[in-house]
Amino acid sequence: MQDLVSTPVLSLRPVALAAPGRGTDLHVRVSAPATGGELPVIVFSHGFGESLDGYAPLVDFWAAHGFVVVQPTHLDSRTLDLAPDDPRHPDIWRTRVEDLTRVVDQLDVVEAAVPGLAGRLDRSRVAAAGHSWGAQTASTLLGARVLDADGVPGEDLSDPRITAGVLLAAPGTGGADLAPFAAEQFPFMNPGFAGMTTPALVVAGDADQSALTTRGPEWFTDPYSLSPGPKSLLTLFGAEHSLGGITGYAATETTDESPERVALVQRLTSAFLRSALYPGDTGFAAARAELAESTNPLGRVESK
């Protein structure tokens, strides 16, 4: 794997992946360091309405520090503009999960599409990451399951090829914790985390007050507190849903712009994934210690 030195990044979009039954090919962006071999892979799921063009502050950093990042555009993207009566709407949450699985299934296509990338991927080290709805999508590959109205877990859609995850501003539990409109519009937003056994870093802002829930910002810590270890939780002080601006360098939806906060998310997520994918790597422990020793910390990390 690449060391911690930042390297130039190659990015190609769109790469089309076959997706029978989806109604359209799955388009992805691939970002990779220009040099190095045996590169681990991050499959990234965007938030509601976003696309493969989002999240450059994270994607650029990850790719510059040794990861190949693949970003699909899900069917809910504003760039696809699905009609309100499109029959695919009720199952978009499931299609999102299938999109990530398709990427892993077709890494040969991904590798062949990017000039100079052939033979450089490490297929044994694949992580899933996502923001907001994308974090719920990624969590399903880690073992989270959608519960029905009686609390019975639905189908297990976890993928054993995914061995680590990063969940950024991931929605918490459903049921009575959802605002009435959310319960009506998003019945799939009822995750159960008891089976989410894959190692993951959950990132939550302590000022992330969502209209989706009747609870406060602690709702976004549920994927950590309600799942078995090994897990870590990075709580960002003063952060709202964009966690300081991870969705883009000039994203209009950022309400808590903080380059320092984004830089912390970049460093901690990269260090976590490196340590999770490479047993014996001490980068995350060192990053945790540095944060804890800071005289004016931007957040805190706890683990179990």
PDB file of C-alpha atoms in Angstrom:
ATOM      1  CA  MET A   1       0.000   0.000   0.000  1.00  0.00           C
ATOM      2  CA  GLN A   2       1.005   3.632  -0.519  1.00  0.00           C
ATOM      3  CA  ASP A   3       2.697   5.398   2.370  1.00  0.00           C
ATOM      4  CA  LEU A   4       1.408   8.636   3.908  1.00  0.00           C
ATOM      5  CA  VAL A   5       3.023  10.882   1.318  1.00  0.00           C
ATOM      6  CA  SER A   6       0.472  12.568  -0.915  1.00  0.00           C
ATOM      7  CA  THR A   7       0.751  11.598  -4.582  1.00  0.00           C
ATOM      8  CA  PRO A   8      -0.872  12.935  -7.784  1.00  0.00           C
ATOM      9  CA  VAL A   9      -4.355  11.570  -8.491  1.00  0.00           C
ATOM     10  CA  LEU A  10      -5.870  10.262 -11.701  1.00  0.00           C
ATOM     11  CA  SER A  11      -9.665  10.482 -12.010  1.00  0.00           C
ATOM     12  CA  LEU A  12     -11.911   9.144 -14.752  1.00  0.00           C
ATOM     13  CA  ARG A  13     -15.664   9.583 -15.214  1.00  0.00           C
ATOM     14  CA  PRO A  14     -17.984   8.125 -16.229  1.00  0.00           C
ATOM     15  CA  VAL A  15     -17.120   4.455 -16.302  1.00  0.00           C
ATOM     16  CA  ALA A  16     -20.231   2.457 -17.228  1.00  0.00           C
ATOM     17  CA  LEU A  17     -20.903  -0.819 -15.438  1.00  0.00           C
ATOM     18  CA  ALA A  18     -23.514  -3.252 -16.702  1.00  0.00           C
ATOM     19  CA  ALA A  19     -26.620  -3.293 -14.494  1.00  0.00           C
ATOM     20  CA  PRO A  20     -29.339  -5.560 -15.912  1.00  0.00           C
ATOM     21  CA  GLY A  21     -32.767  -4.751 -14.533  1.00  0.00           C
ATOM     22  CA  ARG A  22     -31.716  -1.337 -13.196  1.00  0.00           C
ATOM     23  CA  GLY A  23     -33.072   0.584 -16.156  1.00  0.00           C
ATOM     24  CA  THR A  24     -29.754   2.273 -16.905  1.00  0.00           C
ATOM     25  CA  ASP A  25     -26.075   1.411 -16.688  1.00  0.00           C
ATOM     26  CA  LEU A  26     -24.353   2.220 -13.414  1.00  0.00           C
ATOM     27  CA  HIS A  27     -22.000   5.165 -13.933  1.00  0.00           C
ATOM     28  CA  VAL A  28     -19.037   5.540 -11.602  1.00  0.00           C
ATOM     29  CA  ARG A  29     -16.097   7.845 -11.076  1.00  0.00           C
ATOM     30  CA  VAL A  30     -12.748   6.199 -10.359  1.00  0.00           C
ATOM     31  CA  SER A  31     -10.015   8.128  -8.543  1.00  0.00           C
ATOM     32  CA  ALA A  32      -6.610   6.560  -7.956  1.00  0.00           C
ATOM     33  CA  PRO A  33      -3.056   7.528  -7.052  1.00  0.00           C
ATOM     34  CA  ALA A  34      -0.859   7.882 -10.107  1.00  0.00           C
ATOM     35  CA  THR A  35       1.735   5.506  -8.683  1.00  0.00           C
ATOM     36  CA  GLY A  36       1.921   2.472  -6.429  1.00  0.00           C
ATOM     37  CA  GLY A  37       0.606  -1.054  -6.447  1.00  0.00           C
ATOM     38  CA  GLU A  38      -1.520  -3.387  -4.314  1.00  0.00           C
ATOM     39  CA  LEU A  39      -3.927  -0.491  -3.759  1.00  0.00           C
ATOM     40  CA  PRO A  40      -6.921  -0.972  -1.445  1.00  0.00           C
ATOM     41  CA  VAL A  41     -10.370   0.044  -2.671  1.00  0.00           C
ATOM     42  CA  ILE A  42     -13.060   2.285  -1.157  1.00  0.00           C
ATOM     43  CA  VAL A  43     -16.559   2.061  -2.608  1.00  0.00           C
ATOM     44  CA  PHE A  44     -18.338   5.306  -1.707  1.00  0.00           C
ATOM     45  CA  SER A  45     -22.102   5.890  -1.528  1.00  0.00           C
ATOM     46  CA  HIS A  46     -23.277   9.488  -1.865  1.00  0.00           C
ATOM     47  CA  GLY A  47     -26.062  11.177   0.073  1.00  0.00           C
ATOM     48  CA  PHE A  48     -29.556  11.851  -1.241  1.00  0.00           C
ATOM     49  CA  GLY A  49     -29.552  13.652  -4.595  1.00  0.00           C
ATOM     50  CA  GLU A  50     -25.770  13.792  -4.944  1.00  0.00           C
ATOM     51  CA  SER A  51     -23.744  12.027  -7.650  1.00  0.00           C
ATOM     52  CA  LEU A  52     -20.341  10.651  -8.610  1.00  0.00           C
ATOM     53  CA  ASP A  53     -19.094  14.239  -8.809  1.00  0.00           C
ATOM     54  CA  GLY A  54     -19.489  14.959  -5.095  1.00  0.00           C
ATOM     55  CA  TYR A  55     -17.328  14.634  -1.992  1.00  0.00           C
ATOM     56  CA  ALA A  56     -14.100  15.799  -3.615  1.00  0.00           C
ATOM     57  CA  PRO A  57     -12.510  16.862  -0.287  1.00  0.00           C
ATOM     58  CA  LEU A  58     -12.625  13.259   0.908  1.00  0.00           C
ATOM     59  CA  VAL A  59     -12.134  11.440  -2.368  1.00  0.00           C
ATOM     60  CA  ASP A  60      -9.146  13.532  -3.408  1.00  0.00           C
ATOM     61  CA  PHE A  61      -7.460  13.001  -0.046  1.00  0.00           C
ATOM     62  CA  TRP A  62      -8.086   9.267   0.051  1.00  0.00           C
ATOM     63  CA  ALA A  63      -6.818   8.764  -3.492  1.00  0.00           C
ATOM     64  CA  ALA A  64      -3.762  10.944  -2.879  1.00  0.00           C
ATOM     65  CA  HIS A  65      -2.925   8.766   0.114  1.00  0.00           C
ATOM     66  CA  GLY A  66      -3.067   5.371  -1.530  1.00  0.00           C
ATOM     67  CA  PHE A  67      -6.700   4.332  -1.987  1.00  0.00           C
ATOM     68  CA  VAL A  68      -8.633   3.689  -5.183  1.00  0.00           C
ATOM     69  CA  VAL A  69     -12.048   5.309  -4.702  1.00  0.00           C
ATOM     70  CA  VAL A  70     -15.063   4.252  -6.779  1.00  0.00           C
ATOM     71  CA  GLN A  71     -18.153   6.495  -6.617  1.00  0.00           C
ATOM     72  CA  PRO A  72     -21.396   5.312  -8.205  1.00  0.00           C
ATOM     73  CA  THR A  73     -24.270   7.621  -9.103  1.00  0.00           C
ATOM     74  CA  HIS A  74     -27.382   6.156  -7.467  1.00  0.00           C
ATOM     75  CA  LEU A  75     -30.869   6.412  -8.970  1.00  0.00           C
ATOM     76  CA  ASP A  76     -31.915   9.149  -6.528  1.00  0.00           C
ATOM     77  CA  SER A  77     -29.294  11.528  -7.937  1.00  0.00           C
ATOM     78  CA  ARG A  78     -30.576  14.888  -9.156  1.00  0.00           C
ATOM     79  CA  THR A  79     -28.503  14.295 -12.279  1.00  0.00           C
ATOM     80  CA  LEU A  80     -30.813  11.427 -13.293  1.00  0.00           C
ATOM     81  CA  ASP A  81     -34.061  13.284 -12.486  1.00  0.00           C
ATOM     82  CA  LEU A  82     -36.283  10.235 -12.065  1.00  0.00           C
ATOM     83  CA  ALA A  83     -39.957  11.087 -12.497  1.00  0.00           C
ATOM     84  CA  PRO A  84     -41.978  11.042  -9.259  1.00  0.00           C
ATOM     85  CA  ASP A  85     -44.074   8.151 -10.569  1.00  0.00           C
ATOM     86  CA  ASP A  86     -41.091   6.056 -11.659  1.00  0.00           C
ATOM     87  CA  PRO A  87     -41.770   2.496 -10.430  1.00  0.00           C
ATOM     88  CA  ARG A  88     -38.171   2.164  -9.233  1.00  0.00           C
ATOM     89  CA  HIS A  89     -38.651   4.685  -6.404  1.00  0.00           C
ATOM     90  CA  PRO A  90     -39.905   2.299  -3.679  1.00  0.00           C
ATOM     91  CA  ASP A  91     -36.846   0.061  -4.044  1.00  0.00           C
ATOM     92  CA  ILE A  92     -34.170   2.720  -4.553  1.00  0.00           C
ATOM     93  CA  TRP A  93     -32.735   1.931  -1.110  1.00  0.00           C
ATOM     94  CA  ARG A  94     -32.164  -1.656  -2.226  1.00  0.00           C
ATOM     95  CA  THR A  95     -30.853  -0.597  -5.649  1.00  0.00           C
ATOM     96  CA  ARG A  96     -28.315   1.584  -3.841  1.00  0.00           C
ATOM     97  CA  VAL A  97     -26.962  -1.471  -2.018  1.00  0.00           C
ATOM     98  CA  GLU A  98     -26.896  -3.413  -5.289  1.00  0.00           C
ATOM     99  CA  ASP A  99     -24.950  -0.548  -6.898  1.00  0.00           C
ATOM    100  CA  LEU A 100     -22.137  -0.964  -4.380  1.00  0.00           C
ATOM    101  CA  THR A 101     -22.151  -4.723  -4.821  1.00  0.00           C
ATOM    102  CA  ARG A 102     -21.987  -4.291  -8.608  1.00  0.00           C
ATOM    103  CA  VAL A 103     -18.863  -2.177  -8.233  1.00  0.00           C
ATOM    104  CA  VAL A 104     -17.128  -4.943  -6.283  1.00  0.00           C
ATOM    105  CA  ASP A 105     -18.409  -7.544  -8.751  1.00  0.00           C
ATOM    106  CA  GLN A 106     -16.964  -5.565 -11.669  1.00  0.00           C
ATOM    107  CA  LEU A 107     -13.613  -4.392 -10.345  1.00  0.00           C
ATOM    108  CA  ASP A 108     -12.054  -5.962 -13.463  1.00  0.00           C
ATOM    109  CA  VAL A 109     -14.035  -3.482 -15.586  1.00  0.00           C
ATOM    110  CA  VAL A 110     -13.113  -0.609 -13.287  1.00  0.00           C
ATOM    111  CA  GLU A 111      -9.439  -1.517 -13.402  1.00  0.00           C
ATOM    112  CA  ALA A 112      -9.371  -1.904 -17.178  1.00  0.00           C
ATOM    113  CA  ALA A 113     -11.170   1.397 -17.813  1.00  0.00           C
ATOM    114  CA  VAL A 114      -8.580   3.635 -16.151  1.00  0.00           C
ATOM    115  CA  PRO A 115      -5.317   3.995 -18.078  1.00  0.00           C
ATOM    116  CA  GLY A 116      -2.418   2.759 -16.002  1.00  0.00           C
ATOM    117  CA  LEU A 117      -4.518   1.143 -13.281  1.00  0.00           C
ATOM    118  CA  ALA A 118      -4.405  -2.452 -14.574  1.00  0.00           C
ATOM    119  CA  GLY A 119      -2.836  -4.873 -12.116  1.00  0.00           C
ATOM    120  CA  ARG A 120      -2.610  -2.344  -9.290  1.00  0.00           C
ATOM    121  CA  LEU A 121      -5.679  -3.181  -7.161  1.00  0.00           C
ATOM    122  CA  ASP A 122      -5.642  -5.287  -4.016  1.00  0.00           C
ATOM    123  CA  ARG A 123      -8.978  -7.126  -4.251  1.00  0.00           C
ATOM    124  CA  SER A 124      -8.562  -8.531  -0.738  1.00  0.00           C
ATOM    125  CA  ARG A 125      -8.793  -5.081   0.864  1.00  0.00           C
ATOM    126  CA  VAL A 126     -12.128  -3.408   0.070  1.00  0.00           C
ATOM    127  CA  ALA A 127     -13.975  -0.922   2.274  1.00  0.00           C
ATOM    128  CA  ALA A 128     -17.415   0.672   2.004  1.00  0.00           C
ATOM    129  CA  ALA A 129     -18.052   4.272   2.978  1.00  0.00           C
ATOM    130  CA  GLY A 130     -20.915   6.707   2.659  1.00  0.00           C
ATOM    131  CA  HIS A 131     -22.497   9.940   3.840  1.00  0.00           C
ATOM    132  CA  SER A 132     -26.051  10.365   5.154  1.00  0.00           C
ATOM    133  CA  TRP A 133     -28.336   8.041   3.148  1.00  0.00           C
ATOM    134  CA  GLY A 134     -25.139   6.726   1.599  1.00  0.00           C
ATOM    135  CA  ALA A 135     -23.911   5.801   5.067  1.00  0.00           C
ATOM    136  CA  GLN A 136     -27.065   3.744   5.622  1.00  0.00           C
ATOM    137  CA  THR A 137     -26.435   2.123   2.233  1.00  0.00           C
ATOM    138  CA  ALA A 138     -22.849   1.288   3.180  1.00  0.00           C
ATOM    139  CA  SER A 139     -23.903   0.007   6.609  1.00  0.00           C
ATOM    140  CA  THR A 140     -26.072  -2.629   4.940  1.00  0.00           C
ATOM    141  CA  LEU A 141     -22.962  -4.138   3.368  1.00  0.00           C
ATOM    142  CA  LEU A 142     -21.397  -4.181   6.846  1.00  0.00           C
ATOM    143  CA  GLY A 143     -24.267  -6.218   8.290  1.00  0.00           C
ATOM    144  CA  ALA A 144     -26.999  -3.717   9.223  1.00  0.00           C
ATOM    145  CA  ARG A 145     -30.479  -4.883   8.209  1.00  0.00           C
ATOM    146  CA  VAL A 146     -33.732  -3.061   7.536  1.00  0.00           C
ATOM    147  CA  LEU A 147     -36.357  -3.938  10.155  1.00  0.00           C
ATOM    148  CA  ASP A 148     -40.042  -4.347   9.352  1.00  0.00           C
ATOM    149  CA  ALA A 149     -42.850  -2.689  11.322  1.00  0.00           C
ATOM    150  CA  ASP A 150     -42.650  -5.444  13.937  1.00  0.00           C
ATOM    151  CA  GLY A 151     -38.902  -5.091  14.342  1.00  0.00           C
ATOM    152  CA  VAL A 152     -38.082  -8.255  12.434  1.00  0.00           C
ATOM    153  CA  PRO A 153     -34.829  -7.972  10.449  1.00  0.00           C
ATOM    154  CA  GLY A 154     -35.159  -8.150   6.688  1.00  0.00           C
ATOM    155  CA  GLU A 155     -32.796  -9.771   4.219  1.00  0.00           C
ATOM    156  CA  ASP A 156     -29.108  -9.913   5.081  1.00  0.00           C
ATOM    157  CA  LEU A 157     -27.387  -7.949   2.305  1.00  0.00           C
ATOM    158  CA  SER A 158     -23.926  -7.917   3.866  1.00  0.00           C
ATOM    159  CA  ASP A 159     -20.935  -8.630   1.647  1.00  0.00           C
ATOM    160  CA  PRO A 160     -17.989 -10.604   3.066  1.00  0.00           C
ATOM    161  CA  ARG A 161     -15.666  -8.935   0.558  1.00  0.00           C
ATOM    162  CA  ILE A 162     -16.176  -5.659   2.450  1.00  0.00           C
ATOM    163  CA  THR A 163     -13.897  -5.813   5.491  1.00  0.00           C
ATOM    164  CA  ALA A 164     -14.076  -2.228   6.831  1.00  0.00           C
ATOM    165  CA  GLY A 165     -16.384   0.756   6.704  1.00  0.00           C
ATOM    166  CA  VAL A 166     -16.712   4.484   7.348  1.00  0.00           C
ATOM    167  CA  LEU A 167     -20.198   5.812   8.121  1.00  0.00           C
ATOM    168  CA  LEU A 168     -20.466   9.606   7.950  1.00  0.00           C
ATOM    169  CA  ALA A 169     -23.599  11.186   9.487  1.00  0.00           C
ATOM    170  CA  ALA A 170     -25.418   7.855   9.261  1.00  0.00           C
ATOM    171  CA  PRO A 171     -29.151   7.848  10.162  1.00  0.00           C
ATOM    172  CA  GLY A 172     -30.096   6.139  13.404  1.00  0.00           C
ATOM    173  CA  THR A 173     -33.002   3.923  14.331  1.00  0.00           C
ATOM    174  CA  GLY A 174     -36.501   4.244  12.901  1.00  0.00           C
ATOM    175  CA  GLY A 175     -39.924   3.642  14.425  1.00  0.00           C
ATOM    176  CA  ALA A 176     -40.849   6.242  17.021  1.00  0.00           C
ATOM    177  CA  ASP A 177     -37.486   7.955  16.503  1.00  0.00           C
ATOM    178  CA  LEU A 178     -38.543   9.140  13.032  1.00  0.00           C
ATOM    179  CA  ALA A 179     -40.458  12.332  12.379  1.00  0.00           C
ATOM    180  CA  PRO A 180     -43.950  11.522  11.001  1.00  0.00           C
ATOM    181  CA  PHE A 181     -43.133  12.609   7.442  1.00  0.00           C
ATOM    182  CA  ALA A 182     -39.938  10.504   7.466  1.00  0.00           C
ATOM    183  CA  ALA A 183     -41.803   7.448   8.701  1.00  0.00           C
ATOM    184  CA  GLU A 184     -44.318   7.879   5.887  1.00  0.00           C
ATOM    185  CA  GLN A 185     -41.892   8.655   3.066  1.00  0.00           C
ATOM    186  CA  PHE A 186     -38.937   6.468   4.051  1.00  0.00           C
ATOM    187  CA  PRO A 187     -40.162   3.182   5.571  1.00  0.00           C
ATOM    188  CA  PHE A 188     -36.763   1.604   4.847  1.00  0.00           C
ATOM    189  CA  MET A 189     -35.179   4.081   7.278  1.00  0.00           C
ATOM    190  CA  ASN A 190     -35.507   1.565  10.088  1.00  0.00           C
ATOM    191  CA  PRO A 191     -32.085  -0.026  10.407  1.00  0.00           C
ATOM    192  CA  GLY A 192     -31.101  -2.679  12.902  1.00  0.00           C
ATOM    193  CA  PHE A 193     -27.423  -2.619  13.826  1.00  0.00           C
ATOM    194  CA  ALA A 194     -27.169  -5.800  15.915  1.00  0.00           C
ATOM    195  CA  GLY A 195     -25.660  -7.727  13.011  1.00  0.00           C
ATOM    196  CA  MET A 196     -23.277  -4.994  11.846  1.00  0.00           C
ATOM    197  CA  THR A 197     -20.131  -6.852  12.862  1.00  0.00           C
ATOM    198  CA  THR A 198     -17.682  -5.479  10.271  1.00  0.00           C
ATOM    199  CA  PRO A 199     -15.151  -3.017  11.748  1.00  0.00           C
ATOM    200  CA  ALA A 200     -16.279   0.550  11.137  1.00  0.00           C
ATOM    201  CA  LEU A 201     -15.666   4.166  12.049  1.00  0.00           C
ATOM    202  CA  VAL A 202     -18.853   6.151  12.694  1.00  0.00           C
ATOM    203  CA  VAL A 203     -18.520   9.935  12.319  1.00  0.00           C
ATOM    204  CA  ALA A 204     -21.195  12.171  13.853  1.00  0.00           C
ATOM    205  CA  GLY A 205     -21.580  15.882  14.448  1.00  0.00           C
ATOM    206  CA  ASP A 206     -22.800  16.953  17.883  1.00  0.00           C
ATOM    207  CA  ALA A 207     -24.787  19.799  16.287  1.00  0.00           C
ATOM    208  CA  ASP A 208     -26.406  17.685  13.562  1.00  0.00           C
ATOM    209  CA  GLN A 209     -30.081  18.334  14.270  1.00  0.00           C
ATOM    210  CA  SER A 210     -32.094  16.507  11.606  1.00  0.00           C
ATOM    211  CA  ALA A 211     -35.711  17.041  10.598  1.00  0.00           C
ATOM    212  CA  LEU A 212     -35.887  13.286   9.978  1.00  0.00           C
ATOM    213  CA  THR A 213     -35.879  12.408  13.674  1.00  0.00           C
ATOM    214  CA  THR A 214     -37.652  13.363  16.874  1.00  0.00           C
ATOM    215  CA  ARG A 215     -34.337  12.982  18.678  1.00  0.00           C
ATOM    216  CA  GLY A 216     -31.286  15.196  18.737  1.00  0.00           C
ATOM    217  CA  PRO A 217     -27.801  14.811  17.247  1.00  0.00           C
ATOM    218  CA  GLU A 218     -27.165  11.652  19.285  1.00  0.00           C
ATOM    219  CA  TRP A 219     -29.435   9.856  16.754  1.00  0.00           C
ATOM    220  CA  PHE A 220     -26.444   9.773  14.426  1.00  0.00           C
ATOM    221  CA  THR A 221     -24.400   7.816  16.971  1.00  0.00           C
ATOM    222  CA  ASP A 222     -26.800   4.818  16.919  1.00  0.00           C
ATOM    223  CA  PRO A 223     -24.711   2.876  14.357  1.00  0.00           C
ATOM    224  CA  TYR A 224     -21.919   2.918  16.942  1.00  0.00           C
ATOM    225  CA  SER A 225     -23.826   2.451  20.191  1.00  0.00           C
ATOM    226  CA  LEU A 226     -26.219  -0.238  18.894  1.00  0.00           C
ATOM    227  CA  SER A 227     -23.728  -2.374  16.961  1.00  0.00           C
ATOM    228  CA  PRO A 228     -21.170  -4.872  18.240  1.00  0.00           C
ATOM    229  CA  GLY A 229     -17.470  -4.093  18.173  1.00  0.00           C
ATOM    230  CA  PRO A 230     -14.995  -3.513  16.826  1.00  0.00           C
ATOM    231  CA  LYS A 231     -16.251   0.026  16.225  1.00  0.00           C
ATOM    232  CA  SER A 232     -14.975   3.552  16.743  1.00  0.00           C
ATOM    233  CA  LEU A 233     -16.935   6.804  17.007  1.00  0.00           C
ATOM    234  CA  LEU A 234     -15.544  10.183  16.015  1.00  0.00           C
ATOM    235  CA  THR A 235     -17.741  12.937  17.454  1.00  0.00           C
ATOM    236  CA  LEU A 236     -17.077  16.308  15.834  1.00  0.00           C
ATOM    237  CA  PHE A 237     -17.683  19.329  18.061  1.00  0.00           C
ATOM    238  CA  GLY A 238     -20.018  21.887  16.492  1.00  0.00           C
ATOM    239  CA  ALA A 239     -20.439  19.877  13.286  1.00  0.00           C
ATOM    240  CA  GLU A 240     -23.719  19.744  11.409  1.00  0.00           C
ATOM    241  CA  HIS A 241     -24.760  17.317   8.674  1.00  0.00           C
ATOM    242  CA  SER A 242     -22.021  18.234   6.185  1.00  0.00           C
ATOM    243  CA  LEU A 243     -19.386  17.709   8.889  1.00  0.00           C
ATOM    244  CA  GLY A 244     -17.665  20.952   7.987  1.00  0.00           C
ATOM    245  CA  GLY A 245     -17.983  20.627   4.211  1.00  0.00           C
ATOM    246  CA  ILE A 246     -17.137  17.086   3.093  1.00  0.00           C
ATOM    247  CA  THR A 247     -19.705  17.147   0.264  1.00  0.00           C
ATOM    248  CA  GLY A 248     -17.668  19.502  -1.918  1.00  0.00           C
ATOM    249  CA  TYR A 249     -15.183  22.344  -1.962  1.00  0.00           C
ATOM    250  CA  ALA A 250     -17.953  24.867  -2.695  1.00  0.00           C
ATOM    251  CA  ALA A 251     -21.085  22.913  -1.756  1.00  0.00           C
ATOM    252  CA  THR A 252     -24.021  25.216  -1.152  1.00  0.00           C
ATOM    253  CA  GLU A 253     -25.595  22.809   1.334  1.00  0.00           C
ATOM    254  CA  THR A 254     -22.702  23.218   3.790  1.00  0.00           C
ATOM    255  CA  THR A 255     -24.021  25.088   6.845  1.00  0.00           C
ATOM    256  CA  ASP A 256     -21.019  24.643   9.127  1.00  0.00           C
ATOM    257  CA  GLU A 257     -18.054  25.341   6.881  1.00  0.00           C
ATOM    258  CA  SER A 258     -14.805  24.434   8.584  1.00  0.00           C
ATOM    259  CA  PRO A 259     -11.681  23.459   6.626  1.00  0.00           C
ATOM    260  CA  GLU A 260     -10.095  22.354   9.904  1.00  0.00           C
ATOM    261  CA  ARG A 261     -12.970  19.981  10.633  1.00  0.00           C
ATOM    262  CA  VAL A 262     -12.821  18.552   7.108  1.00  0.00           C
ATOM    263  CA  ALA A 263      -9.072  18.040   7.477  1.00  0.00           C
ATOM    264  CA  LEU A 264      -9.676  16.091  10.691  1.00  0.00           C
ATOM    265  CA  VAL A 265     -12.237  13.863   8.948  1.00  0.00           C
ATOM    266  CA  GLN A 266      -9.772  13.307   6.107  1.00  0.00           C
ATOM    267  CA  ARG A 267      -6.961  12.260   8.431  1.00  0.00           C
ATOM    268  CA  LEU A 268      -8.996  10.131  10.838  1.00  0.00           C
ATOM    269  CA  THR A 269     -10.954   8.248   8.178  1.00  0.00           C
ATOM    270  CA  SER A 270      -7.829   7.533   6.153  1.00  0.00           C
ATOM    271  CA  ALA A 271      -5.937   6.361   9.239  1.00  0.00           C
ATOM    272  CA  PHE A 272      -8.849   4.187  10.372  1.00  0.00           C
ATOM    273  CA  LEU A 273      -9.216   2.464   7.020  1.00  0.00           C
ATOM    274  CA  ARG A 274      -5.508   1.849   6.757  1.00  0.00           C
ATOM    275  CA  SER A 275      -5.398   0.281  10.207  1.00  0.00           C
ATOM    276  CA  ALA A 276      -8.593  -1.739   9.654  1.00  0.00           C
ATOM    277  CA  LEU A 277      -7.450  -3.110   6.307  1.00  0.00           C
ATOM    278  CA  TYR A 278      -3.863  -3.723   7.393  1.00  0.00           C
ATOM    279  CA  PRO A 279      -3.704  -5.460  10.807  1.00  0.00           C
ATOM    280  CA  GLY A 280      -0.730  -4.203  12.726  1.00  0.00           C
ATOM    281  CA  ASP A 281      -0.877  -0.699  11.246  1.00  0.00           C
ATOM    282  CA  THR A 282      -0.751   1.826  14.111  1.00  0.00           C
ATOM    283  CA  GLY A 283      -1.809   4.927  12.182  1.00  0.00           C
ATOM    284  CA  PHE A 284      -5.266   5.180  13.713  1.00  0.00           C
ATOM    285  CA  ALA A 285      -3.962   4.775  17.247  1.00  0.00           C
ATOM    286  CA  ALA A 286      -1.454   7.542  16.606  1.00  0.00           C
ATOM    287  CA  ALA A 287      -4.121   9.821  15.123  1.00  0.00           C
ATOM    288  CA  ARG A 288      -6.379   9.194  18.125  1.00  0.00           C
ATOM    289  CA  ALA A 289      -3.581  10.041  20.517  1.00  0.00           C
ATOM    290  CA  GLU A 290      -2.759  13.236  18.641  1.00  0.00           C
ATOM    291  CA  LEU A 291      -6.391  14.335  18.806  1.00  0.00           C
ATOM    292  CA  ALA A 292      -6.652  13.537  22.518  1.00  0.00           C
ATOM    293  CA  GLU A 293      -3.514  15.528  23.273  1.00  0.00           C
ATOM    294  CA  SER A 294      -4.653  18.598  21.347  1.00  0.00           C
ATOM    295  CA  THR A 295      -5.086  21.739  23.452  1.00  0.00           C
ATOM    296  CA  ASN A 296      -8.165  22.738  21.443  1.00  0.00           C
ATOM    297  CA  PRO A 297      -9.596  19.491  20.050  1.00  0.00           C
ATOM    298  CA  LEU A 298     -12.146  19.523  17.255  1.00  0.00           C
ATOM    299  CA  GLY A 299     -13.621  16.233  18.400  1.00  0.00           C
ATOM    300  CA  ARG A 300     -13.133  13.056  20.364  1.00  0.00           C
ATOM    301  CA  VAL A 301     -12.770   9.365  19.538  1.00  0.00           C
ATOM    302  CA  GLU A 302     -14.087   6.416  21.531  1.00  0.00           C
ATOM    303  CA  SER A 303     -13.848   2.751  20.644  1.00  0.00           C
ATOM    304  CA  LYS A 304     -15.186  -0.615  21.658  1.00  0.00           C
TER     305      LYS A 304
END
